[in-house]
Tab-separated table of C-alpha atoms in Angstrom:
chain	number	residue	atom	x	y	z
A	1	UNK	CA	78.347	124.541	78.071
A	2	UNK	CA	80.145	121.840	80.125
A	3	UNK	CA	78.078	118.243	80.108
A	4	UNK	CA	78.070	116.620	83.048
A	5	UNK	CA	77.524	112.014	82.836
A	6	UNK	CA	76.646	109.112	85.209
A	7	UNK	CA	78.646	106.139	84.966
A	8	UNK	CA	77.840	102.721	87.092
A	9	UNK	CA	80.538	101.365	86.414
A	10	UNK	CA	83.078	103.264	88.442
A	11	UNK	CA	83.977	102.865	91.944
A	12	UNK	CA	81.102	102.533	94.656
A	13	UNK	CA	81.845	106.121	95.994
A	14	UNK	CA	82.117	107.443	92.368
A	15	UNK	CA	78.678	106.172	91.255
A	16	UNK	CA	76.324	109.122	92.038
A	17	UNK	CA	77.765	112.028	90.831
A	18	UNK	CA	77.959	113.603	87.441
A	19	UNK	CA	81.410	113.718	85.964
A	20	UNK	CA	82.820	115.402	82.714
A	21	UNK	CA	85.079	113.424	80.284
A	22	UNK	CA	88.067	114.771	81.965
A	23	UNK	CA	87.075	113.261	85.501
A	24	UNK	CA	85.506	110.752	84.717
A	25	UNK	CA	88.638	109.880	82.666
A	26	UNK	CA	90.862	109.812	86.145
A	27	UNK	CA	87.750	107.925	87.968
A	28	UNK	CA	87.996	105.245	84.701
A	29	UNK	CA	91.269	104.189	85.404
A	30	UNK	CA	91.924	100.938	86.991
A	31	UNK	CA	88.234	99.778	87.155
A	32	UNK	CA	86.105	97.589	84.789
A	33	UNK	CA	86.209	99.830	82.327
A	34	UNK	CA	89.735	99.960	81.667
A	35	UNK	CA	89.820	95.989	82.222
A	36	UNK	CA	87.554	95.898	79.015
A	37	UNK	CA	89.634	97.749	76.800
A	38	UNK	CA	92.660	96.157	78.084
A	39	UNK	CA	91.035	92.702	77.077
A	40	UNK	CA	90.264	93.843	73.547
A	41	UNK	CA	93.745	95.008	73.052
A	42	UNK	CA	95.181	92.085	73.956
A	43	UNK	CA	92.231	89.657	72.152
A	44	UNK	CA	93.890	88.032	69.275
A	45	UNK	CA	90.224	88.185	67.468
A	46	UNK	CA	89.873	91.873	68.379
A	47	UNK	CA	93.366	93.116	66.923
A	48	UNK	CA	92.769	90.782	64.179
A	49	UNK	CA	89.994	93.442	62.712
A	50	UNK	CA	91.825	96.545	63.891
A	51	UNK	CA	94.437	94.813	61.086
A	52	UNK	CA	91.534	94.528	58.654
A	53	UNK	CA	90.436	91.175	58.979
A	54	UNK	CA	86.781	90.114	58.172
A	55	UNK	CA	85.034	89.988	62.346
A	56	UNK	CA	84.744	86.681	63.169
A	57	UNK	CA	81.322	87.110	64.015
A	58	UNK	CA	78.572	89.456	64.055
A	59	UNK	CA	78.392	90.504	67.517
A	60	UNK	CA	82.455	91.047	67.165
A	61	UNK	CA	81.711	93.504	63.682
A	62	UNK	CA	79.520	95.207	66.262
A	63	UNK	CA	81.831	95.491	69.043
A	64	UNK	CA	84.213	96.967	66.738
A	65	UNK	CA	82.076	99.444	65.178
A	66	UNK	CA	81.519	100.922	68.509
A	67	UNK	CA	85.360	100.729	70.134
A	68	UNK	CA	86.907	101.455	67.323
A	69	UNK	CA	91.002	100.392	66.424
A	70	UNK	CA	92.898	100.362	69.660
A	71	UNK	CA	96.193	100.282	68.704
A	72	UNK	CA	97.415	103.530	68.670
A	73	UNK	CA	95.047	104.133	71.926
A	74	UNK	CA	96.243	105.003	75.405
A	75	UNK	CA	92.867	103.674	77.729
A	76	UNK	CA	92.849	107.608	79.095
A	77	UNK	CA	92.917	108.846	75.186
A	78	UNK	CA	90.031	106.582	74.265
A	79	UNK	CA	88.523	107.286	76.709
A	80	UNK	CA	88.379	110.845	76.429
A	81	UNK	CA	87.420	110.332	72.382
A	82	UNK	CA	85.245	107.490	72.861
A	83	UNK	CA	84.718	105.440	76.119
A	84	UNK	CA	82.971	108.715	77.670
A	85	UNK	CA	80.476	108.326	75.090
A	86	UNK	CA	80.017	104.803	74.929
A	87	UNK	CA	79.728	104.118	79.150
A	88	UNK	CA	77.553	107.260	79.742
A	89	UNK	CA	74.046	106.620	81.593
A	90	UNK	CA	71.708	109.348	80.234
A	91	UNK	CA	69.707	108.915	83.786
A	92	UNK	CA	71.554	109.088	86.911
A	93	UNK	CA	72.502	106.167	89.372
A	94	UNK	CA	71.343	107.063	92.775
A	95	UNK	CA	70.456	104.986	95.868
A	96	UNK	CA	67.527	105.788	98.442
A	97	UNK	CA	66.242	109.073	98.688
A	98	UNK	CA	63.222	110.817	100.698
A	99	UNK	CA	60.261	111.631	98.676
A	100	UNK	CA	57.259	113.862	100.020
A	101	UNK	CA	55.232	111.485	102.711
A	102	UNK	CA	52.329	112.730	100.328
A	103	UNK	CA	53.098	111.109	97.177
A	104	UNK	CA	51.026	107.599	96.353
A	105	UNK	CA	52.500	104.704	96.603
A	106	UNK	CA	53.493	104.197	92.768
A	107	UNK	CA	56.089	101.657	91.050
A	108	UNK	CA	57.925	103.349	87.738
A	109	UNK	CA	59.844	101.609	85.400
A	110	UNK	CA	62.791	103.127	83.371
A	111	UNK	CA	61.898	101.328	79.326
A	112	UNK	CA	64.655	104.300	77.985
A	113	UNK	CA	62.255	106.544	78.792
A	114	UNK	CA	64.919	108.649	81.446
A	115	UNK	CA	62.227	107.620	84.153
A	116	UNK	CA	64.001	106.619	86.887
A	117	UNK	CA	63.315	103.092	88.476
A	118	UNK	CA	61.574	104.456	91.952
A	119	UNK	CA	59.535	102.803	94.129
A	120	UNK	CA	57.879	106.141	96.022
A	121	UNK	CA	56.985	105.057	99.646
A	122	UNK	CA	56.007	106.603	103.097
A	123	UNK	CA	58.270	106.224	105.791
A	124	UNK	CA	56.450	106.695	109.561
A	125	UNK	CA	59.577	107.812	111.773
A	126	UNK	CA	58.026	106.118	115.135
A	127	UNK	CA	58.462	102.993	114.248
A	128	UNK	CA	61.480	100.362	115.103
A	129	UNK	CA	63.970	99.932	112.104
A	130	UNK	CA	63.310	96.607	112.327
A	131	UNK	CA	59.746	96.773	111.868
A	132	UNK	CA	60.785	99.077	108.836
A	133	UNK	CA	62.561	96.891	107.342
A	134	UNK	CA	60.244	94.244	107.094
A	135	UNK	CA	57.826	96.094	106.226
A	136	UNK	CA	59.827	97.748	103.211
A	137	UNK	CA	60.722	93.596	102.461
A	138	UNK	CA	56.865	93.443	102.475
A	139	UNK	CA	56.241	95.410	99.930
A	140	UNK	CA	59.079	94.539	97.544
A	141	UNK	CA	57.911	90.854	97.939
A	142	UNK	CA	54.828	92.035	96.410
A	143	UNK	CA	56.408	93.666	93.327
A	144	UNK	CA	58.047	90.552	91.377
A	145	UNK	CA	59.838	92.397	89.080
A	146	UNK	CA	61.903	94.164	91.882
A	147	UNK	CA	63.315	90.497	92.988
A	148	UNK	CA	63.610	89.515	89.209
A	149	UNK	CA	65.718	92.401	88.476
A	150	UNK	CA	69.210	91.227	90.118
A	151	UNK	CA	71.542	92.615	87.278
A	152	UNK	CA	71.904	96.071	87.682
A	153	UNK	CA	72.807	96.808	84.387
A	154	UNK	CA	69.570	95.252	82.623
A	155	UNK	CA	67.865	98.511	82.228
A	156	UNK	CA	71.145	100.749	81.664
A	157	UNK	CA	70.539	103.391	78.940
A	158	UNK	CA	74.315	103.767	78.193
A	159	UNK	CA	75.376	102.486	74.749
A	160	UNK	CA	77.532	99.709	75.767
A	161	UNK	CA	77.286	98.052	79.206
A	162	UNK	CA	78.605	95.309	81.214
A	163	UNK	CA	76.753	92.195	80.962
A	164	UNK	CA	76.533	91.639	84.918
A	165	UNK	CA	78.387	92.938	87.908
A	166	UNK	CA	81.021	90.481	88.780
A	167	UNK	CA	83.137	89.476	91.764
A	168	UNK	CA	86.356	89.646	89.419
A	169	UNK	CA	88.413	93.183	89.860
A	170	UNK	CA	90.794	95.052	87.234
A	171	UNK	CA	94.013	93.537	88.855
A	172	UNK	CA	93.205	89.830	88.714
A	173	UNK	CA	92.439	90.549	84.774
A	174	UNK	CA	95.383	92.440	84.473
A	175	UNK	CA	97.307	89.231	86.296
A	176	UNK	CA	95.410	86.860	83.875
A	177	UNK	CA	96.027	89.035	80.183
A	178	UNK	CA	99.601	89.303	81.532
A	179	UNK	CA	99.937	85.348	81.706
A	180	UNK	CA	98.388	85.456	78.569
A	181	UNK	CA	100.699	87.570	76.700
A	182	UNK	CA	103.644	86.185	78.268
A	183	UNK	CA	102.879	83.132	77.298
A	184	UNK	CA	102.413	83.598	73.880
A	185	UNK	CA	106.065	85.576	73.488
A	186	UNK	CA	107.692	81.969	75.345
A	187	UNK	CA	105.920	80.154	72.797
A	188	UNK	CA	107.183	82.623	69.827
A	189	UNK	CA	110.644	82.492	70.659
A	190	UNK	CA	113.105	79.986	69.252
A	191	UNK	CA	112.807	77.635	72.056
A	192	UNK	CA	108.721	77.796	70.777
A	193	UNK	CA	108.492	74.239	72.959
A	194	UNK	CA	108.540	75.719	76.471
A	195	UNK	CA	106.168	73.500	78.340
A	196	UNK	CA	103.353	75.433	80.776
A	197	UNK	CA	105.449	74.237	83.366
A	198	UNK	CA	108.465	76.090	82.641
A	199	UNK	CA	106.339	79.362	81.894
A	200	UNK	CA	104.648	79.356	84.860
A	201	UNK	CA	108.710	78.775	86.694
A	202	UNK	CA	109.456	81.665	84.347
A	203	UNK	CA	106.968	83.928	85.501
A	204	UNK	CA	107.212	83.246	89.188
A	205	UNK	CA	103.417	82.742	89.033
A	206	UNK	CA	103.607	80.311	92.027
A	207	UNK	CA	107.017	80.623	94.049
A	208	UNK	CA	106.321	78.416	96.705
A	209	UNK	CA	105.784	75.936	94.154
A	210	UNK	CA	109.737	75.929	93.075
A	211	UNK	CA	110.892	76.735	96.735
A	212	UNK	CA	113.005	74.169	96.606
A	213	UNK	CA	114.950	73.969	93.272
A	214	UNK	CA	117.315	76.998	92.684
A	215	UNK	CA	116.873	78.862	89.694
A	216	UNK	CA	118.456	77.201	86.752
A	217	UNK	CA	118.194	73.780	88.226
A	218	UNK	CA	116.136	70.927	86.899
A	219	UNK	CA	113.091	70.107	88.254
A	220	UNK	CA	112.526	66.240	88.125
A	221	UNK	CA	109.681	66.149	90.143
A	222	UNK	CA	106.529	65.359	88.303
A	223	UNK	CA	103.911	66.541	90.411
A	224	UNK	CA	105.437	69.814	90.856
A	225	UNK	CA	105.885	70.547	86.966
A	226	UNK	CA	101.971	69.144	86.402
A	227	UNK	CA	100.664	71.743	89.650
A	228	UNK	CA	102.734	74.471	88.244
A	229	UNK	CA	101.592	73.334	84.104
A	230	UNK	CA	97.948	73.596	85.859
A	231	UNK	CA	98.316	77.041	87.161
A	232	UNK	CA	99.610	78.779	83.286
A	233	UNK	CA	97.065	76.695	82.075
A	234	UNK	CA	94.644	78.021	83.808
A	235	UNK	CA	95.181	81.616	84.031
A	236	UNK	CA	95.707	81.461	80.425
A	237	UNK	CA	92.603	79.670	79.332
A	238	UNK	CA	90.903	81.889	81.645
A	239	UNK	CA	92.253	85.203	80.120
A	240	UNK	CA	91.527	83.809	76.595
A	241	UNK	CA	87.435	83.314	77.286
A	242	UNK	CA	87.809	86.714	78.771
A	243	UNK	CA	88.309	87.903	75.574
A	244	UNK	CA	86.562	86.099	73.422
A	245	UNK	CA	83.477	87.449	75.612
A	246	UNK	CA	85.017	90.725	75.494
A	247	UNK	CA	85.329	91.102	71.898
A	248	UNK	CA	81.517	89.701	71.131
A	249	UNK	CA	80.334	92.601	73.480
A	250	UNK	CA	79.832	90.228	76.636
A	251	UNK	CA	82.378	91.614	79.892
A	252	UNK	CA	83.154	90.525	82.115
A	253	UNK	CA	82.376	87.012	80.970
A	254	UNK	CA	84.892	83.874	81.491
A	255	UNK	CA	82.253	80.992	81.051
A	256	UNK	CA	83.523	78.503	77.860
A	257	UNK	CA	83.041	80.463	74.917
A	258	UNK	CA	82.819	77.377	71.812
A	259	UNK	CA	82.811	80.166	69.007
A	260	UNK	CA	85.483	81.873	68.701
A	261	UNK	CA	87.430	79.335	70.707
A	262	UNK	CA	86.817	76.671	68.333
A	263	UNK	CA	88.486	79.343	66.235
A	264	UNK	CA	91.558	80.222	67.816
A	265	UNK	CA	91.897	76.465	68.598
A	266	UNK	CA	92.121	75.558	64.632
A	267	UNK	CA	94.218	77.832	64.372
A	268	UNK	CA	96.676	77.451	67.001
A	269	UNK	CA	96.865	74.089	68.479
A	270	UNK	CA	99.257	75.226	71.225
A	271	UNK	CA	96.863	77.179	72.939
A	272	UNK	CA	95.086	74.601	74.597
């Protein structure tokens, strides 16, 4: 028998309908979910313990336990042996329905029960929509713990879930673990003292910026070279609390992360 899962995670237009591995797979790629297992793979602290280093922390041990070693992993493989697994609601995600005009007015809460979250109300048809509305506002008001709940994915049932929704999107992580990774090959190769600025030249991460030397000229002007150090600085330090977050089960999450930083920082001054 073919099992069907709910994942919040996907697309907007993907969210209420029941999926098996196999679509859910295609409906995976190049959202959140993806984004997250692209950040582990490139987290130094993550790959560190698919190598068989001691986790750097306990949330980490736990984020590995339930990942698993990602080397050797495609996102649509893992996915399909894992991720499917891990993401899965086991109640559905579903927006407004119509209930039976007859049912009391009743407030259910999920506590992994499978409940589902509904507020049952009746709707009188011949009134204004803007008298409905408020009136619907009315009500919420009264129930505290609707307004308190503003992160969606406080009372998901899945095994692993994403701290908060978030305004950031799969391609500007993709953009930032790409700095990231380039960076660290410039800074591995024999000429190990490129300076930010000539990374960031090197990567074309702000054209406009170098308009106006030609490539292999020198750039002598200092505020240039500090704008364009600013901007590989950035995206890097940016990609790197990513996945420190990432790895300690918190995504997306790019807030200053002292832990594992303070880590990676002892033991490789260059980063910062």
């Amino acid at each position: 028998m073919t099992v069907d899962f709910f994942y919040k995670g996907l697309m907007e237009e993907n969210q209420f309908f029941p999926y098996t591995p196999e679509q859910s797979a295609d409906r995976a790629k190049g959202t959140m979910y993806e984004a997250w297992f692209d950040a582990l793979k490139a987290s130094p602290w993550y790959m560190s313990m698919c190598k068989g280093d001691a986790p750097p922390s306990e949330q980490a041990r736990e984020c590995f336990k339930k990942f698993g070693d990602l080397r050797d992993y495609t996102f649509k493989k893992w996915w399909l042996d894992i991720g499917y697994k891990l993401f899965a609601e086991k109640t559905r995600y579903q927006g407004v329905q119509l209930h039976d005009v007859n049912t009391t007015l009743e407030l259910k809460y999920n506590n992994r029960t499978n409940q589902l979250n509904n507020l049952l109300i009746e709707v009188p048809i011949n009134i204004h929509p803007r008298m409905l509305r408020a009136q619907i506002e009315e009500i919420l008001a009264q129930h505290s713990r609707y307004y308190e709940h503003k992160n969606r994915f406080a009372e998901s049932d899945a095994e692993v879930t994403f701290a908060r929704d978030s305004k950031l999107d799969y391609h500007t992580i993709q953009t930032w673990l790409y700095v990231y990774k380039a960076v660290e090959k410039e800074r591995s190769k024999i000429h190990a003292g490129a300076t930010l600025y000539e990374i960031c030249r090197n990567l074309n991460l702000r054209r406009k910026l170098f308009k106006d030397f030609g490539e292999g000229t020198i750039v002598d002007d200092e505020t240039v070279k500090q704008r364009a150090a600013n901007v590989a600085s950035e995206y890097y330090q940016k990609a790197l609390r990513l996945m420190a977050h990432a790895t300690e089960m918190q995504f997306p999450w790019v807030e200053d992360h002292h832990g594992l930083m303070t880590i990676r920082t002892r033991g490789n001054h260059s980063s910062e």
